[in-house]
Coordinates of C-alpha atoms in Angstrom, one line a residue:
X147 CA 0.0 0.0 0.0
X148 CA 2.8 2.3 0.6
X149 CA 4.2 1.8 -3.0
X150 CA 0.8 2.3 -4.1
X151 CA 0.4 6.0 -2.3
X152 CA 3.9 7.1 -3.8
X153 CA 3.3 6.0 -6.9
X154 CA -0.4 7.7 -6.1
X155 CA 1.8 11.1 -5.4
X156 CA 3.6 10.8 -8.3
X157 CA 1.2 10.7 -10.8
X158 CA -0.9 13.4 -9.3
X159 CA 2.1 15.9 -9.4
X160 CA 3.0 15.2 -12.8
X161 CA -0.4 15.7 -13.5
X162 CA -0.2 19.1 -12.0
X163 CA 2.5 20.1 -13.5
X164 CA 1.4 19.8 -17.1
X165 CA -1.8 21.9 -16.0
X166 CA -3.3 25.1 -18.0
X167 CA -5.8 26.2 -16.6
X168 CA -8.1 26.7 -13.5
X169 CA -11.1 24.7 -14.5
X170 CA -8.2 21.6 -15.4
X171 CA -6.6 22.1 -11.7
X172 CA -10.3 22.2 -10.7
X173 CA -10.8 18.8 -11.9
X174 CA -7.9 17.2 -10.7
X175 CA -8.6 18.4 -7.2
X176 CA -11.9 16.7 -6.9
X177 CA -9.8 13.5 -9.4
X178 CA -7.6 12.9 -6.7
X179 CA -8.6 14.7 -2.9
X180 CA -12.2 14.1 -3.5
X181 CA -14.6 11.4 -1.7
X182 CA -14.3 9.1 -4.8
X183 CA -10.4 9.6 -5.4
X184 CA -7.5 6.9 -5.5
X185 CA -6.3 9.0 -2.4
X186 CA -9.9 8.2 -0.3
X187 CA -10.0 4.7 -1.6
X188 CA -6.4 3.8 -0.2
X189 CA -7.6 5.4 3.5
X190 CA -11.1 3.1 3.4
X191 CA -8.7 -0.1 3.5
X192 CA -6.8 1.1 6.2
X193 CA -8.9 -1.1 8.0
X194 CA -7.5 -4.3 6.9
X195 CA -4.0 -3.4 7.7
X196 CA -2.1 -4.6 11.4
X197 CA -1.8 -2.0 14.2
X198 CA 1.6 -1.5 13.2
X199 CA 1.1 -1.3 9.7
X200 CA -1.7 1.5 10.2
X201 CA 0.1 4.4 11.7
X202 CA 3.2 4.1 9.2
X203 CA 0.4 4.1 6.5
X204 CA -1.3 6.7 7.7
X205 CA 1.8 9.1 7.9
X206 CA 2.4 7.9 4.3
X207 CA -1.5 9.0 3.5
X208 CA -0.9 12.6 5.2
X209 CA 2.1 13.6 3.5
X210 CA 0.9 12.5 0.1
X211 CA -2.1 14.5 0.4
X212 CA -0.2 17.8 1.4
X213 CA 1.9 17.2 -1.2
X214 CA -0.9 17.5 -3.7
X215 CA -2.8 20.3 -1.3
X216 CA 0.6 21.7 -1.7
X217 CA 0.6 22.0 -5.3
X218 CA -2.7 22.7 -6.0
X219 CA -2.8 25.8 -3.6
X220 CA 0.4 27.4 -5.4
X221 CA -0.7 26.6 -8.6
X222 CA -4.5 28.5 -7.5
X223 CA -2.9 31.5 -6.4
X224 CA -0.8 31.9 -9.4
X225 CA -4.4 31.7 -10.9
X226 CA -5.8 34.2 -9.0
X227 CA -3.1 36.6 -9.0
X228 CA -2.9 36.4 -12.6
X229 CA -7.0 37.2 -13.1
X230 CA -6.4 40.4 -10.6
X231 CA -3.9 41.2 -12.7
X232 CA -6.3 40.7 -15.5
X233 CA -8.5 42.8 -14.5
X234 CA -6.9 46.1 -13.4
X235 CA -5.5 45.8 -16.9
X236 CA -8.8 45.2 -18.6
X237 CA -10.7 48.1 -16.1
X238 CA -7.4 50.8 -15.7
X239 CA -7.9 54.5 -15.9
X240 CA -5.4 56.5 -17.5
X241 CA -5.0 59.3 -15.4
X242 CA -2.8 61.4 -17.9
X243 CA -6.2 62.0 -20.2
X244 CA -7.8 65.6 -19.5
X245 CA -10.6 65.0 -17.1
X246 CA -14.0 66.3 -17.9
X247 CA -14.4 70.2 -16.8
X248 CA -17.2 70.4 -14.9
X249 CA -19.2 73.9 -14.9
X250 CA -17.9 76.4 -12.5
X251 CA -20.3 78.8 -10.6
X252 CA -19.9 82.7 -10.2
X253 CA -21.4 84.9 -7.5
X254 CA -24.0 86.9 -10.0
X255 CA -23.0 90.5 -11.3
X256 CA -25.8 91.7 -9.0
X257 CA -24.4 90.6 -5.4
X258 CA -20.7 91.2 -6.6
X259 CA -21.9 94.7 -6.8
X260 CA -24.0 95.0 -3.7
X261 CA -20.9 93.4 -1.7
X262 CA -18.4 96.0 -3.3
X263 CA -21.1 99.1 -2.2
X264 CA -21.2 97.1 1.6
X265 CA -17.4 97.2 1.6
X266 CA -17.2 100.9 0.9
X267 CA -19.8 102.0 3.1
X268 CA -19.1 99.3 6.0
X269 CA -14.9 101.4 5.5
X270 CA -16.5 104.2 6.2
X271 CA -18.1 103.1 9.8
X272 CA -21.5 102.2 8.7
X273 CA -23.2 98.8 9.9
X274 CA -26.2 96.9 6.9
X275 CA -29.4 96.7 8.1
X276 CA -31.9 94.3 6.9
X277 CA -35.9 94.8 7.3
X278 CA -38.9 92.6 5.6
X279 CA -39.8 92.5 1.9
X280 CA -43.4 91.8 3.1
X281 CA -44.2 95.3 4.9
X282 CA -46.8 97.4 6.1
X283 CA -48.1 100.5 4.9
X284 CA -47.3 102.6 8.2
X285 CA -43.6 101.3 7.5
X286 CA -43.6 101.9 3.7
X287 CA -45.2 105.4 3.5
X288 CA -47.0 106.5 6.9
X289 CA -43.9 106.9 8.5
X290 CA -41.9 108.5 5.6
X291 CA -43.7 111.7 5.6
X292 CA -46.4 109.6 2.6
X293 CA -49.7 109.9 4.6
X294 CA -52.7 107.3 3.0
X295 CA -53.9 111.1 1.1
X296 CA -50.3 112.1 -0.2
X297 CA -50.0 112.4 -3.7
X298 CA -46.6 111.4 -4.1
X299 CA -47.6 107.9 -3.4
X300 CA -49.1 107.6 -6.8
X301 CA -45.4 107.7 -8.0
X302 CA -45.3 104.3 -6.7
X303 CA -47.5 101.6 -7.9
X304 CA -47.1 98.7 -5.7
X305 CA -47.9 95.1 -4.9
X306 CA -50.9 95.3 -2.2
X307 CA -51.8 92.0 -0.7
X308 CA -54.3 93.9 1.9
X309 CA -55.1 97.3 2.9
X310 CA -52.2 97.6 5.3
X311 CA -49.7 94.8 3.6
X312 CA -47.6 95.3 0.3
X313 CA -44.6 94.4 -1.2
X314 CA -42.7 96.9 -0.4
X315 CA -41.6 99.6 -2.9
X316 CA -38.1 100.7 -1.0
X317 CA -35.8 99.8 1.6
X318 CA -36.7 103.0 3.1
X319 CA -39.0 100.9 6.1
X320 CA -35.7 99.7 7.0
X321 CA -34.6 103.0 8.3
X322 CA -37.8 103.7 10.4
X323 CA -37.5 100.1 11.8
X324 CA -34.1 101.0 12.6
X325 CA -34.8 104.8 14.3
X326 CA -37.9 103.2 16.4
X327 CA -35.1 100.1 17.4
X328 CA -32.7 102.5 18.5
X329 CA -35.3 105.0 20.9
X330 CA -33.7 108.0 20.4
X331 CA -29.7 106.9 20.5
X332 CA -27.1 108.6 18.5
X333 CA -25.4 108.2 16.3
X334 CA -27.2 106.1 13.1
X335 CA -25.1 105.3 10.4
X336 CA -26.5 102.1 8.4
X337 CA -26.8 101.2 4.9
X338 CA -30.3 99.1 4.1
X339 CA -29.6 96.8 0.7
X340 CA -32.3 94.6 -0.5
X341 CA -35.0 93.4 -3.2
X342 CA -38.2 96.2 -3.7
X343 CA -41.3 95.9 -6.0
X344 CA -43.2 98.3 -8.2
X345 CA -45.6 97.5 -10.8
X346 CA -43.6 98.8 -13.9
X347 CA -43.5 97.5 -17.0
X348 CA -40.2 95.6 -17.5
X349 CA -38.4 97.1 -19.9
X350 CA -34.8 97.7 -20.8
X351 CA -34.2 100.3 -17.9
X352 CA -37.2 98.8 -15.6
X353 CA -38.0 95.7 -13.7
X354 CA -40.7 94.9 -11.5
X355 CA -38.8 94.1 -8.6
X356 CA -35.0 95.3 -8.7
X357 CA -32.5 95.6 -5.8
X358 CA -31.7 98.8 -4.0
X359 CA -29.3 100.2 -1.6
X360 CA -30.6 103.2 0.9
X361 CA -28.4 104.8 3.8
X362 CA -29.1 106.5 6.6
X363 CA -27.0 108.8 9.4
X364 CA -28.5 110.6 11.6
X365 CA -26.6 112.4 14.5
X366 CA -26.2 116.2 16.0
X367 CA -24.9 118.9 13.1
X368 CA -24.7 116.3 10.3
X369 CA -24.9 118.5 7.0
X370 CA -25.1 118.7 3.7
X371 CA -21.7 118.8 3.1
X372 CA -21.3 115.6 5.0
X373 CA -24.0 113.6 2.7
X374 CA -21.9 115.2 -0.1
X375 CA -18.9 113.9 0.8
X376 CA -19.8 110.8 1.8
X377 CA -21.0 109.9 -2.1
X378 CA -18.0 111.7 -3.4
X379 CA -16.0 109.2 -1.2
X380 CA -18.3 106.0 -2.4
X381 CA -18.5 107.0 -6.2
X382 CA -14.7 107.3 -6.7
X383 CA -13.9 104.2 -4.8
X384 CA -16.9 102.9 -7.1
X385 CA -15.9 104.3 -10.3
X386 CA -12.6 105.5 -10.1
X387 CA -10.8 108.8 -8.5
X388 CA -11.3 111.0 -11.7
X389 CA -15.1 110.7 -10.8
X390 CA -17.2 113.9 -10.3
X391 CA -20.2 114.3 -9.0
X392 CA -22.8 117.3 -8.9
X393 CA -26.2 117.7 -6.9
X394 CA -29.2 118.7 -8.4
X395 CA -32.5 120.0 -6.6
X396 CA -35.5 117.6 -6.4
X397 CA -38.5 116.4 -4.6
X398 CA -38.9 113.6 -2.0
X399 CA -41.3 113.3 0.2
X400 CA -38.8 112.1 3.2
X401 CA -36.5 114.6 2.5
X402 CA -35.9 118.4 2.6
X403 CA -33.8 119.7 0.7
X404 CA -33.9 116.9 -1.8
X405 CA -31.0 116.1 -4.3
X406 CA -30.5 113.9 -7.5
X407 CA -26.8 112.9 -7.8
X408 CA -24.9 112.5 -11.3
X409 CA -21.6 111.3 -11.9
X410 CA -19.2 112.2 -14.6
X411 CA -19.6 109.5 -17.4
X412 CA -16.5 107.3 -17.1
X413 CA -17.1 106.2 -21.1
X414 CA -16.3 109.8 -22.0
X415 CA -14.7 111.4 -19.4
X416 CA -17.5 114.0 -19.2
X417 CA -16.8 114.8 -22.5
X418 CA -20.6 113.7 -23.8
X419 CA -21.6 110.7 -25.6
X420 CA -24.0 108.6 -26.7
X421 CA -24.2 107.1 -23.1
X422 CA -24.3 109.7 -21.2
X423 CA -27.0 111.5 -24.2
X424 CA -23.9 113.8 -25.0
X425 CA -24.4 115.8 -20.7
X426 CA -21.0 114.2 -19.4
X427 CA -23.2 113.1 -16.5
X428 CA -24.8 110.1 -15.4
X429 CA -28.0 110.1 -12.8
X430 CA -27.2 106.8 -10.2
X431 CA -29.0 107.9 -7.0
X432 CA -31.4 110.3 -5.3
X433 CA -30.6 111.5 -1.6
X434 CA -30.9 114.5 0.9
X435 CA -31.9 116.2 4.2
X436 CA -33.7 113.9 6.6
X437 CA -37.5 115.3 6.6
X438 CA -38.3 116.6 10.1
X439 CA -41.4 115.1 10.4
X440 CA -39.6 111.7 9.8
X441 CA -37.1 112.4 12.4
X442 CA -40.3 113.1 14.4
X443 CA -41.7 109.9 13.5
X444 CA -38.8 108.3 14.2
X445 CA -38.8 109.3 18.1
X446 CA -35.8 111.6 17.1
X447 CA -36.0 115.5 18.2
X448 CA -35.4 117.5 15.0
X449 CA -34.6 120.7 16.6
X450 CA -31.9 118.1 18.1
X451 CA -30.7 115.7 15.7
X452 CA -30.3 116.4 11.9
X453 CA -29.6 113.4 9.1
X454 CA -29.5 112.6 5.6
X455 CA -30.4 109.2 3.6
X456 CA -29.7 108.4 0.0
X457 CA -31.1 105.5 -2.4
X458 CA -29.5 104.0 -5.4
X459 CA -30.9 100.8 -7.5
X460 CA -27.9 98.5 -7.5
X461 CA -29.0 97.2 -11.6
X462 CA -28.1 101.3 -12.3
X463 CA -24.9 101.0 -10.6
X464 CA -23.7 97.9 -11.7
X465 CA -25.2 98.8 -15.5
X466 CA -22.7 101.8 -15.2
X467 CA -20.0 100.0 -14.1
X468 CA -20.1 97.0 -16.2
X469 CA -21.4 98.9 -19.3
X470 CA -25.0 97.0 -19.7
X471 CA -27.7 98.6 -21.7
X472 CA -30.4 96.3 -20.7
X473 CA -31.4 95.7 -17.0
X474 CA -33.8 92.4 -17.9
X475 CA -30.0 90.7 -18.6
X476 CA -29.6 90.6 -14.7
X477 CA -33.3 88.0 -14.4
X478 CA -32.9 86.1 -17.9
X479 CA -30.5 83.1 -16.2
X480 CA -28.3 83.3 -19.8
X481 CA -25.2 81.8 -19.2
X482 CA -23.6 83.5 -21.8
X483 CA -24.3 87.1 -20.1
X484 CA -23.1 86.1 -16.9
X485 CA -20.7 84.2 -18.0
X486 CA -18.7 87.1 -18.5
X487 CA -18.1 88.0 -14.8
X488 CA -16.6 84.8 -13.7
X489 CA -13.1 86.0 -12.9
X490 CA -14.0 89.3 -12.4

């Protein structure tokens, strides 16, 4: 029986040896380890062997079979390393090929403005104020000098969703909100950006809802001189140091004396063009004194306490600055407009 096993060993491992593939080592596993292999049939007639025959035997049995087991494993993971090896071959990625470029996003021309006019303004000491977009009338025009019987408020269509709640039609409610908040304290000196809505007529210079910047001080002896300095200061920071501005008398209600401010056209120089209609000056905001009666309003004593507020639309700013002729470009979502002021 012993010569039988070796001779059992042998053939198996030449067997192995002249193996190419896995399904052939496969078989020969299950030829010669499995229940009904040479190997199993030698171990059933261990039985009719002496008790000192059947431990030498045995030993014989053992190491035959790890000699196969033996083989069999090395040959399997050869196998298997070389279908890994396979397969990050067949399923590599070739990392030196351009990857796709995926779309990049841009803060939109509109806040990139409105966080430049914050940045000037917050230099200058002021603090941004924030109020609702959903406001009531008292806010809106009561407390701005616009009783319910004014006729100035038919300057302003608005967006009534009651009697006493709009949409409302400047951030001027933020500075009343701001006065009542503060009880009399001294000094004021906020900025109030945000969205507003009018019923207009979109058109190339005029959007139902748009975004607009007001400001506000109010403190003992602040002047007219101040208020013009202070957009001197914030148009050549805006514009450019060559800028100019001049004041021109007006009407607002919440005011007195009321201004419109220009500013020297930067495509000409304040030459005159076809931008500026050949003036060499550009409208961009309305401002002036703080009406007493809003001071009143306000819980601030204008025989006390003076003030002035201003109000630009951030589209007009950013349409001067950027050199856009049509304020719908802002709401249309084309990427090819916006585009544009990715790196800028």
């Amino acid at each position: 029986m012993k010569e039988r096993l070796e001779a059992l060993k042998q053939e198996a491992l030449q067997e192995l040896s002249d193996v190419q593939s896995q399904q052939e080592l496969n078989d020969l596993r299950i030829k010669y380890l499995g229940k009904k292999g040479p190997l199993t049939e030698v171990l059933r007639g261990m039985g009719a062997l002496s008790a000192e025959e059947r431990p030498i035997i045995g030993q014989v049995a053992n190491d035959v079979r790890a000699a196969i087991e033996s083989v069999i494993e090395e040959k399997q993971a050869a196998y298997q390393q070389q279908e890994t090896e396979n397969r990050l071959r067949a399923e590599m990625i070739d990392v030196t090929l351009p990857g796709r470029p995926s779309e990049q996003g841009a803060v939109h021309p509109l806040s990139k403005v409105i966080q430049e006019i914050e940045d000037i303004f917050i230099g200058m000491g002021y603090t941004v104020a924030e109020g609702p977009e959903v406001e009531q009338d008292y806010y809106n025009f009561e407390a701005l000098n616009l009783p319910k019987d004014h006729p100035a408020r038919d300057m302003q269509d608005s967006f009534y969703i009651t009697e006493e709640i709009l949409m409302r039609t400047q951030t001027s409610p933020v500075q009343v909100r701001t006065m009542e908040k503060r009880k009399g304290e001294v000094p004021i000196k906020i900025i109030c950006p945000g969205k507003v809505y009018r019923r207009d007529d979109d058109d190339a210079t005029h959007s139902h809802m748009f975004t607009q910047i007001e400001g506000l001080v109010i403190d003992r002896n602040v002047r007219m001189s101040d208020l013009k300095g202070t957009l001197l200061q914030f148009v050549q920071e805006m514009y450019g140091k060559e800028t100019r501005i001049r004041l021109r008398p007006s009407f607002f209600p919440f005011t007195e004396p009321s201004v419109e401010v220009d500013v020297s056209c930067a495509m000409c120089g304040g030459v005159g063009c076809r931008t500026c209609k050949q003036t060499g000056w550009l409208e961009i905001l309305g401002a002036g004194m703080v009406h007493p009666r809003v001071l009143e309003m306000g819980g601030y004593d204008p025989k006390e306490y003076t003030g002035f507020a201003f109000g630009m639309g951030v589209e007009r700013i950013a349409m001067l600055k950027y050199g856009i002729e049509d304020i719908r470009h802002f709401y249309t979502n084309d990427l090819r407009f916006l585009k544009q002021f990715l790196h800028l």
